[in-house]
Amino acid sequence: MNTKVEKVKDEPSSSRLEEPEELPDLPDSTTEFLSCLVCGRTPGFRFYGSICCYSCKSFFLRAAITKKQLHCPTSGCNFLKSRCRACRFEKCLKVGMIPEIVGRRVDSTLRLEKPSTSYAKKMKKIKEEIDSSGDEVECYSPDTTVNSTKAATIVKNHLLLPALVFPKPFRFPALQNNHKAVQALVNVERMCLFEDSPLKNQIDFKFNVQVGIVDLLINPTVVCPRVPMGFQAIQDTEVCPPNFIGRCFVRAMLYLVDWVRSNSEFNLMPMIDRIQFCARLFPIMYPLQIFYYTYKAKCEGVLTGLGGQYIEEGSPLFGSDSDIRNFYKPLCDLTQGTVIPLLNDIGITEDEYVVLKNVLMFSSSLGLSESSAFIVRNARRRYEAMLVETVCSRVSDAAKTVEVMGKIMQFVSIIQGLSQIATPYFARMTVMNTEGLRSQLTSEIWLNTL
């Protein structure tokens, strides 16, 4: 025992836990990775208020939940290969990790009080408006022929999107009727895209980003009109209006809010948790949408929405903005070099895509109340089982099914990794007001998730 203590004391003093380390600056490029501030491994990610690897994240999670008093036998040794739990936990605290936001602890006052102080008064008014809303709306469907003026005004304020098709909030059938549930998801997807609308692609519509997520949940069209997403009618545009990427962003945000509001589990959450839930979805859901429809359209580059695509640096849609090009160039390389071949191997279908979207949507319950976290965990298990069943119905061989599911999980890891890179990048664009993106809405999405 004494020899081990002496061996630790002989190590360089630079590794001792004397002062808390400062958080590193964000990487300047998408190819640079952060390092764990606890053990120094790469890559590091943002967990619980600091930057750490998955190993240190799991350790901190267990240590914070158990609430045990950890004591170092040598009163401050350098932990060697994470063997000293007390010193490792102390290092986690010194680099800024916050135990109060870990796990599903009832006494997590930081998680419970922060949203309520910001939104309490506004939430009461919103809840009253939503509860008192009982109007009916006129339904639009792809089989209905309407003129463009009528199609543009079919959605009224303060109503859930499912009311366009279902008179009551949407509820998925039981698990034994998964086929019907998947088909219902496909119908909602087509309705959110609005591709079958008599309206043509529009890239010069007015948009408003000086609103919050709470305003979108009341009336999604407050950011922009519900024009077609433009993933099917790709066009060559020589002259593009300013802020094209800004318009793509707000239309994608409208699509996302339409999708989540049509979900039964989402509607079971209180409004405060809905806001928290929506704020972190865009960096994950938007890449999934871009990858899938680029694969479906067999595009040689990467789709942007609103009929646009990025193929080469000379694309007129991006003007001379180097920030936009610096993001879409590596995104295009990733799409064509890694994602498209992977999706070709999977042979992903529309049914699998819509179920996978919900698996990703309910992948995290961080920051939610106990009741909402329980809803999220159950929803994830439901959609994971639904995804496996959907793949099994297409692939009869058991070994092939396992292979396909493994590649789908590989695809999920690519999306999650891209979201870690895109968040600080678009946060910078928000601060610099690139493409007119500096606003309340973008701040709630990109800056609050850092």
PDB file of C-alpha atoms in Angstrom, residues 18-24 37 91 93-96:
ATOM      1  CA  GLU A  18      -4.609  22.524  -7.669  1.00  0.00           C
ATOM      2  CA  GLU A  19      -6.707  24.981  -9.681  1.00  0.00           C
ATOM      3  CA  PRO A  20      -9.780  24.555 -11.877  1.00  0.00           C
ATOM      4  CA  GLU A  21      -8.992  24.501 -15.557  1.00  0.00           C
ATOM      5  CA  GLU A  22     -10.570  26.981 -17.941  1.00  0.00           C
ATOM      6  CA  LEU A  23     -12.885  25.833 -20.691  1.00  0.00           C
ATOM      7  CA  PRO A  24     -11.168  25.842 -24.092  1.00  0.00           C
ATOM      8  CA  LEU A  37     -11.166  18.394 -19.341  1.00  0.00           C
ATOM      9  CA  LYS A  91     -11.731  17.079 -10.886  1.00  0.00           C
ATOM     10  CA  LEU A  93     -16.437  19.603 -10.165  1.00  0.00           C
ATOM     11  CA  LYS A  94     -13.400  21.800 -10.762  1.00  0.00           C
ATOM     12  CA  VAL A  95     -13.855  21.785 -14.533  1.00  0.00           C
ATOM     13  CA  GLY A  96     -17.427  22.995 -14.112  1.00  0.00           C
TER      14      GLY A  96
END
